Coordinates of C-alpha atoms in Angstrom, one line a residue:
M1 CA 54.4 -71.6 -25.4
T2 CA 55.4 -74.5 -23.6
T3 CA 54.5 -76.9 -20.9
A4 CA 55.8 -77.8 -18.4
P5 CA 55.9 -82.1 -17.4
T6 CA 53.6 -82.9 -15.3
H7 CA 57.1 -84.7 -13.0
D8 CA 59.7 -82.0 -13.3
P9 CA 62.7 -83.5 -11.4
I10 CA 64.5 -80.4 -10.8
Q11 CA 61.5 -78.9 -9.0
Q12 CA 61.0 -82.4 -8.0
R13 CA 64.6 -81.7 -5.4
V14 CA 63.8 -77.8 -5.1
V15 CA 60.7 -78.2 -2.8
R16 CA 62.2 -80.9 -1.0
T17 CA 65.0 -79.0 -0.4
L18 CA 63.2 -76.3 1.0
A19 CA 60.8 -78.7 2.7
G20 CA 63.6 -79.2 4.7
T21 CA 65.5 -75.7 5.6
Q22 CA 61.6 -74.8 6.5
V23 CA 61.6 -77.4 9.1
L24 CA 64.9 -76.4 10.0
G25 CA 64.2 -72.4 10.1
G26 CA 60.8 -73.2 11.5
V27 CA 62.1 -74.5 14.6
G28 CA 64.7 -71.7 14.6
L29 CA 62.4 -68.9 14.2
S30 CA 59.5 -70.6 16.6
A31 CA 61.4 -71.4 19.4
G32 CA 62.5 -68.3 20.6
V33 CA 58.5 -66.5 19.3
A34 CA 57.0 -68.3 22.4
V35 CA 59.5 -66.5 24.7
G36 CA 59.7 -63.4 23.4
A37 CA 57.1 -61.2 24.4
L38 CA 58.1 -62.5 27.7
L39 CA 61.8 -61.6 27.3
A40 CA 61.3 -58.3 26.3
E41 CA 58.3 -57.7 29.7
D42 CA 61.6 -59.0 31.5
V43 CA 65.0 -56.5 30.4
S44 CA 62.3 -53.8 30.6
G45 CA 60.2 -54.7 33.4
S46 CA 57.6 -53.7 32.1
A47 CA 54.2 -55.2 30.1
Q48 CA 53.3 -51.9 28.0
F49 CA 56.7 -53.1 26.0
A50 CA 57.0 -56.4 26.0
G51 CA 55.2 -56.3 22.5
L52 CA 58.0 -54.5 21.0
G53 CA 59.9 -57.5 21.5
G54 CA 57.8 -59.5 18.6
T55 CA 56.7 -56.0 16.8
F56 CA 60.4 -55.0 16.0
Q57 CA 60.8 -58.6 14.8
V58 CA 57.8 -58.8 12.4
L59 CA 59.9 -55.2 11.4
G60 CA 62.6 -56.2 10.6
A61 CA 61.3 -58.8 8.6
A62 CA 59.8 -56.8 6.2
L63 CA 62.6 -54.3 5.8
I64 CA 65.3 -57.3 5.1
A65 CA 63.2 -58.1 2.1
I66 CA 63.7 -55.0 0.6
P67 CA 67.3 -55.6 0.3
M68 CA 66.5 -59.6 0.5
S69 CA 64.4 -58.9 -3.2
R70 CA 67.3 -57.3 -4.9
V71 CA 70.1 -59.8 -4.3
M72 CA 67.5 -62.3 -5.3
A73 CA 67.3 -61.3 -8.6
A74 CA 70.8 -60.7 -9.2
H75 CA 71.8 -63.8 -8.0
G76 CA 68.9 -66.1 -7.3
R77 CA 66.7 -67.4 -4.4
R78 CA 70.1 -68.9 -2.0
P79 CA 71.5 -66.2 -1.9
G80 CA 69.0 -64.2 -0.5
L81 CA 67.0 -67.0 1.9
V82 CA 71.4 -67.5 3.2
F83 CA 71.3 -63.6 3.7
G84 CA 67.9 -63.8 5.4
Y85 CA 69.0 -66.5 8.0
L86 CA 72.6 -65.4 8.6
L87 CA 70.7 -62.3 10.3
A88 CA 69.1 -64.2 11.8
A89 CA 71.3 -65.9 13.8
T90 CA 73.0 -62.4 14.3
G91 CA 69.7 -62.2 16.2
A92 CA 69.7 -64.5 17.9
I93 CA 73.2 -64.4 19.8
G94 CA 72.3 -60.7 20.3
L95 CA 69.2 -61.8 22.2
I96 CA 70.6 -64.2 24.6
T97 CA 73.6 -61.3 25.1
A98 CA 70.6 -58.9 25.9
G99 CA 68.9 -61.1 28.2
V100 CA 72.1 -61.9 30.3
I101 CA 72.7 -58.3 31.1
R102 CA 69.4 -56.7 30.4
N103 CA 70.0 -54.2 27.7
F104 CA 66.5 -53.6 26.2
P105 CA 67.3 -50.8 23.9
L106 CA 69.4 -54.8 22.2
L107 CA 67.1 -56.9 22.6
L108 CA 65.0 -54.4 20.5
V109 CA 67.9 -54.6 17.4
A110 CA 68.6 -57.5 17.9
S111 CA 64.4 -58.3 17.2
V112 CA 64.9 -56.6 14.1
L113 CA 68.0 -59.0 13.2
F114 CA 66.2 -62.4 14.6
G115 CA 63.3 -61.0 11.9
G116 CA 65.4 -62.5 9.0
A117 CA 64.2 -66.2 10.1
T118 CA 61.0 -64.9 9.0
A119 CA 61.7 -63.6 6.2
S120 CA 63.4 -66.6 4.8
N121 CA 60.7 -68.5 5.8
S122 CA 58.7 -66.5 3.9
Q123 CA 60.2 -65.6 0.4
A124 CA 61.2 -70.1 0.3
R125 CA 56.8 -69.9 -0.8
Y126 CA 57.8 -68.1 -3.3
A127 CA 61.2 -70.2 -4.4
G128 CA 58.4 -73.3 -4.6
A129 CA 56.4 -72.1 -7.1
D130 CA 59.6 -70.8 -9.1
L131 CA 59.3 -73.6 -11.1
A132 CA 55.4 -74.9 -10.0
H133 CA 53.2 -76.0 -13.1
P134 CA 50.5 -72.5 -13.5
Q135 CA 48.0 -75.2 -12.6
H136 CA 49.8 -76.2 -9.4
R137 CA 51.0 -73.5 -8.5
A138 CA 49.2 -73.2 -5.6
R139 CA 49.8 -76.9 -4.8
D140 CA 53.9 -76.7 -4.8
L141 CA 53.5 -72.7 -2.7
S142 CA 51.9 -75.0 0.5
I143 CA 53.6 -77.9 0.7
V144 CA 56.8 -76.0 0.8
V145 CA 54.4 -74.1 3.6
W146 CA 53.5 -76.8 5.3
A147 CA 56.6 -78.3 5.7
T148 CA 57.8 -75.7 8.5
T149 CA 54.5 -78.0 11.0
I150 CA 57.3 -79.5 11.8
G151 CA 59.7 -77.1 13.3
S152 CA 57.8 -74.4 14.1
V153 CA 55.2 -77.4 16.4
V154 CA 58.8 -79.0 17.4
G155 CA 60.1 -75.4 18.5
P156 CA 58.2 -73.5 21.4
N157 CA 58.1 -77.1 22.6
L158 CA 62.1 -76.8 23.4
V159 CA 60.9 -73.9 25.8
G160 CA 60.5 -76.1 28.8
P161 CA 63.7 -78.7 27.5
S162 CA 65.9 -75.4 27.4
A163 CA 65.6 -74.8 31.0
P164 CA 68.2 -76.8 32.3
V165 CA 70.5 -75.9 29.7
A166 CA 70.5 -72.7 30.2
R167 CA 70.8 -73.3 33.7
A168 CA 74.0 -75.4 32.7
L169 CA 75.4 -72.3 30.5
G170 CA 74.7 -69.6 33.5
L171 CA 72.0 -68.0 30.8
P172 CA 69.0 -66.3 32.5
L173 CA 65.5 -69.4 31.8
L174 CA 64.0 -67.4 28.5
T175 CA 67.0 -66.7 26.6
G176 CA 67.4 -71.0 26.2
P177 CA 65.2 -71.0 23.8
F178 CA 66.9 -69.4 21.2
L179 CA 70.4 -71.2 21.8
F180 CA 67.7 -73.9 20.0
S181 CA 67.0 -71.0 17.2
L182 CA 70.6 -70.8 16.4
L183 CA 71.1 -74.1 16.1
G184 CA 68.2 -74.2 13.4
L185 CA 69.5 -71.6 11.6
L186 CA 72.6 -72.3 11.1
L187 CA 71.8 -76.3 9.4
A188 CA 68.9 -74.8 7.8
I189 CA 72.1 -72.8 6.2
A190 CA 74.1 -75.4 5.1
V191 CA 71.1 -77.3 4.0
L192 CA 70.5 -74.7 1.0
L193 CA 74.0 -73.6 0.1
W194 CA 74.5 -77.6 -0.1
R195 CA 71.0 -78.8 -2.1
L196 CA 69.1 -75.5 -3.3
R197 CA 70.7 -76.4 -6.7
P198 CA 70.2 -75.2 -10.3
D199 CA 68.2 -72.3 -7.7
P200 CA 65.1 -72.5 -8.9
L201 CA 64.9 -68.6 -9.7
I202 CA 67.5 -68.7 -12.4
E203 CA 66.1 -72.1 -14.0
A204 CA 63.1 -70.2 -14.4
R205 CA 64.6 -67.1 -16.1
Q206 CA 67.1 -70.0 -18.4
R207 CA 63.7 -71.6 -19.4
R208 CA 61.3 -68.7 -20.4
V209 CA 64.4 -67.3 -22.5
A210 CA 64.9 -70.6 -23.6
D211 CA 61.4 -70.8 -24.9
G212 CA 61.5 -66.8 -26.4
D213 CA 60.7 -65.6 -23.8
D214 CA 63.6 -62.8 -23.6
S215 CA 61.6 -60.3 -21.4
G216 CA 64.7 -58.3 -20.4
A217 CA 66.6 -58.4 -16.6
T218 CA 64.1 -59.7 -13.5
H219 CA 63.5 -56.3 -11.6
G220 CA 63.8 -56.8 -7.3
S221 CA 62.9 -53.4 -6.8
V222 CA 60.0 -53.3 -4.4
T223 CA 58.6 -49.7 -5.2
R224 CA 59.0 -50.9 -8.8
G225 CA 57.0 -53.8 -7.5
L226 CA 54.8 -52.1 -5.7
R227 CA 53.7 -50.1 -9.0
V228 CA 53.4 -52.7 -11.2
A229 CA 51.1 -55.3 -8.3
A230 CA 49.2 -51.9 -7.9
G231 CA 48.5 -51.4 -11.4
I232 CA 46.8 -55.0 -11.2
P233 CA 43.1 -56.2 -9.0
N234 CA 44.3 -59.7 -8.8
A235 CA 48.3 -58.6 -6.8
R236 CA 46.1 -55.5 -5.5
L237 CA 43.7 -58.4 -4.0
G238 CA 46.2 -60.7 -2.9
I239 CA 49.1 -58.3 -1.1
L240 CA 45.8 -56.9 0.4
T241 CA 44.7 -60.3 1.7
L242 CA 48.4 -61.2 2.5
A243 CA 48.6 -57.8 4.5
L244 CA 45.4 -57.9 6.5
G245 CA 45.6 -61.9 7.7
H246 CA 48.9 -60.7 8.8
V247 CA 48.3 -58.3 11.4
V248 CA 45.4 -60.5 12.6
M249 CA 47.3 -63.0 13.3
V250 CA 50.5 -61.5 14.4
S251 CA 48.8 -58.7 16.6
V252 CA 46.7 -61.1 19.2
M253 CA 49.8 -64.2 18.7
V254 CA 52.4 -61.6 20.2
M255 CA 49.7 -61.1 22.4
T256 CA 48.8 -64.8 23.8
P257 CA 51.9 -65.4 26.2
L258 CA 51.2 -62.2 28.2
H259 CA 47.4 -63.1 28.5
M260 CA 48.7 -66.6 29.6
N261 CA 51.2 -65.9 31.5
H262 CA 49.2 -62.8 34.0
G263 CA 46.9 -65.6 34.9
G264 CA 49.6 -68.1 35.7
A265 CA 49.7 -70.5 33.1
D266 CA 53.2 -71.7 33.0
L267 CA 56.0 -71.8 30.1
E268 CA 55.1 -75.5 28.9
V269 CA 51.7 -74.4 28.7
I270 CA 52.2 -71.5 27.1
G271 CA 54.5 -73.0 24.5
F272 CA 51.8 -75.6 23.9
V273 CA 49.1 -73.2 23.4
I274 CA 51.5 -71.7 20.2
S275 CA 52.6 -75.2 18.9
I276 CA 48.8 -75.5 18.6
H277 CA 48.3 -72.2 17.1
I278 CA 51.4 -72.5 14.4
L279 CA 49.7 -76.3 13.6
G280 CA 46.9 -74.4 12.5
M281 CA 49.3 -72.4 10.4
F282 CA 51.1 -75.0 8.4
A283 CA 49.6 -78.6 9.0
F284 CA 46.8 -78.1 6.6
S285 CA 48.2 -75.3 4.1
P286 CA 48.5 -78.1 1.6
L287 CA 44.6 -78.0 1.5
T288 CA 44.6 -74.9 1.1
G289 CA 46.7 -75.3 -2.2
L290 CA 44.8 -77.5 -3.5
A291 CA 41.3 -75.6 -2.9
V292 CA 43.3 -72.3 -4.1
D293 CA 43.7 -74.4 -7.4
R294 CA 40.5 -75.8 -7.4
F295 CA 38.7 -73.2 -6.4
G296 CA 40.8 -69.7 -6.6
G297 CA 42.5 -67.6 -4.6
R298 CA 39.1 -65.1 -4.3
A299 CA 36.6 -68.0 -2.4
V300 CA 39.7 -69.2 -0.3
A301 CA 39.9 -64.9 0.6
V302 CA 36.3 -65.0 1.9
L303 CA 37.3 -69.2 4.0
G304 CA 40.2 -67.0 5.7
S305 CA 38.1 -64.0 7.1
A306 CA 35.7 -66.5 8.2
T307 CA 37.6 -68.2 10.4
L308 CA 39.8 -64.9 11.4
S309 CA 36.9 -64.0 12.4
A310 CA 35.3 -67.1 14.5
A311 CA 39.3 -67.1 15.8
A312 CA 39.0 -63.7 17.5
L313 CA 35.3 -63.6 18.2
L314 CA 37.0 -66.5 20.2
A315 CA 39.5 -65.1 21.4
S316 CA 37.9 -62.1 23.4
A317 CA 35.8 -64.3 24.8
S318 CA 38.9 -66.1 26.8
P319 CA 40.6 -65.0 30.9
E320 CA 43.6 -64.8 31.2
G321 CA 45.4 -67.8 32.1
E322 CA 44.7 -71.3 30.7
S323 CA 41.1 -71.5 28.5
W324 CA 39.9 -74.5 26.1
T325 CA 38.1 -70.5 24.0
L326 CA 42.1 -69.4 24.0
L327 CA 43.0 -72.9 22.4
L328 CA 40.8 -73.4 19.8
G329 CA 40.8 -69.0 19.4
L330 CA 44.8 -69.8 18.5
F331 CA 44.6 -72.7 16.2
L332 CA 42.1 -70.7 14.4
L333 CA 43.5 -67.7 13.7
G334 CA 46.0 -70.0 12.5
L335 CA 44.3 -72.1 9.6
G336 CA 42.4 -68.4 8.7
W337 CA 46.3 -67.2 8.6
S338 CA 47.7 -70.1 6.4
C339 CA 43.9 -69.9 3.8
T340 CA 44.7 -65.9 3.5
L341 CA 48.6 -66.1 3.5
V342 CA 48.4 -69.1 0.3
A343 CA 45.1 -67.1 -1.1
G344 CA 47.3 -64.2 -1.2
S345 CA 50.4 -65.1 -3.0
T346 CA 48.5 -67.3 -6.0
L347 CA 46.8 -64.4 -6.7
L348 CA 50.3 -62.2 -6.7
T349 CA 52.0 -64.3 -8.1
A350 CA 49.7 -65.5 -11.0
A351 CA 48.9 -61.6 -11.6
V352 CA 52.6 -60.4 -11.9
P353 CA 54.8 -61.0 -15.5
A354 CA 57.6 -63.3 -14.3
D355 CA 60.6 -60.4 -14.2
E356 CA 58.4 -58.4 -11.7
R357 CA 58.0 -61.5 -9.4
P358 CA 61.0 -60.8 -7.0
G359 CA 60.1 -57.0 -6.7
A360 CA 56.1 -58.0 -6.6
Q361 CA 56.1 -60.8 -4.0
G362 CA 59.8 -58.6 -2.1
A363 CA 57.6 -55.5 -1.5
S364 CA 54.3 -57.8 -0.1
D365 CA 56.3 -59.0 2.3
L366 CA 57.4 -55.6 3.0
L367 CA 54.1 -54.2 3.6
M368 CA 52.7 -57.5 5.4
G369 CA 56.1 -56.6 7.5
L370 CA 55.6 -53.5 8.3
M371 CA 51.3 -53.7 8.9
A372 CA 52.2 -56.2 11.4
A373 CA 54.9 -54.4 13.0
G374 CA 52.3 -51.6 13.4
G375 CA 49.8 -53.7 14.5
G376 CA 52.2 -55.5 17.5
A377 CA 53.3 -52.6 18.6
L378 CA 50.0 -51.1 18.9
A379 CA 48.9 -54.9 20.8
G380 CA 50.8 -54.2 23.5
V381 CA 49.1 -50.8 24.4
I382 CA 45.7 -51.9 23.8
V383 CA 46.8 -54.9 26.2
H384 CA 48.4 -52.3 28.5
Q385 CA 45.5 -49.7 29.1
V386 CA 42.5 -51.8 28.1
S387 CA 42.5 -55.7 28.3
F388 CA 43.0 -58.4 25.4
E389 CA 39.4 -59.0 25.1
A390 CA 39.3 -54.8 23.6
L391 CA 42.7 -56.8 21.2
A392 CA 40.7 -59.6 19.6
L393 CA 38.0 -57.5 19.2
G394 CA 39.5 -55.1 17.4
A395 CA 41.3 -57.9 15.5
L396 CA 37.7 -59.1 14.6
G397 CA 37.0 -55.5 12.6
V398 CA 40.2 -56.1 10.3
A399 CA 39.1 -60.2 9.4
I400 CA 36.2 -58.9 8.2
S401 CA 37.4 -56.1 6.3
I402 CA 39.8 -59.6 4.2
G403 CA 36.2 -60.3 3.3
L404 CA 34.4 -57.6 1.9
A405 CA 37.5 -56.9 0.0
A406 CA 37.1 -60.5 -1.6
A407 CA 33.6 -60.4 -2.2
L408 CA 32.8 -57.4 -3.7
S409 CA 36.7 -56.9 -5.8
T410 CA 35.8 -57.1 -9.8
A411 CA 36.4 -60.0 -10.7
R412 CA 39.3 -60.1 -14.0
P413 CA 41.2 -62.1 -15.7
Q414 CA 44.3 -63.3 -14.6
I415 CA 47.9 -63.8 -16.8
Q416 CA 47.3 -67.3 -18.6
D417 CA 51.2 -68.3 -17.7
T418 CA 52.0 -71.7 -18.9
R419 CA 55.0 -71.4 -18.5
T420 CA 57.2 -71.9 -16.0

């Protein structure tokens, strides 16, 4: 076995490139997220269906993870990430068209495709870990996650400036942000095609072979990946942490713009609150990564559970419209999600053999998406039939279960991987 150098120039290039695409992809994704529920409510004509746009987007991210994992296993990270962004760009065009012709089925189909941006942004964190030294895996993974901060904070704040652009083009105001989404996604594709060379997954495979670890083909089947992960305690905990943390975040986040809008908050204020939420999601991820490398994924999963619980309590106490409790709650919601994302991703990646990682990582993102899609759909119904407070209290119960699972699970040794 060989020990990776402290400064690997290829890994540094990979992380820098992925950071750049995360900025652009973050703009592309978050510019539309801020108004997704409002556009769905406007086109459908009912608040009951407002959550379906975000739900179908999350569902799309989950489903797109299946072919994306196979593409990555066969051809590398670059083609897989480009595949997701291309689908998302197509979805952005479809969402603009749906808003113009007021076609709700088209909006749902386009939302599924738009989920490709989430799928690519999510898988990019694993690409950042392909060549990372095991002692710094969480750090490198979290740097890629952190880079999304810039684009994701800028994106929601483009809601206001998009209005005159939409007017000039004769488009409905709520479709304006998706114009910025389309531009950001196309630029992310260009950067990937130009800069992500060599491909990190292929390079990692070649290094393992050079070290005498010819373990055969890399597997991209999510079914196989799920079976492998299910047999490894740390991998199971990683997937559970990822899935439950994601469903808490998505279910509360997708209904927040609607909760504020019903209280009279304008689009600029809604965009600001969502940008603060996304700041919490990504800005502190390097600190989360360092904590995982230092204290372990289980400890950080417990911290994430506590933070999500505080967020849910604050959200449940927030009146409609503008409030400091909702602003703080949404920030903590993002921060708690960051803890569960970095901790869960590192637990999974460290526990699963290298040749099984694409499939297991795809399976984790599939489960994250399916659970969040269900949570998002249920969130709309709960808010319509009961209240936003009831939704937040339900999310509290899920958040608590993450900490219980991490605290009560029996510690098992991870694979001590000293290779890439």
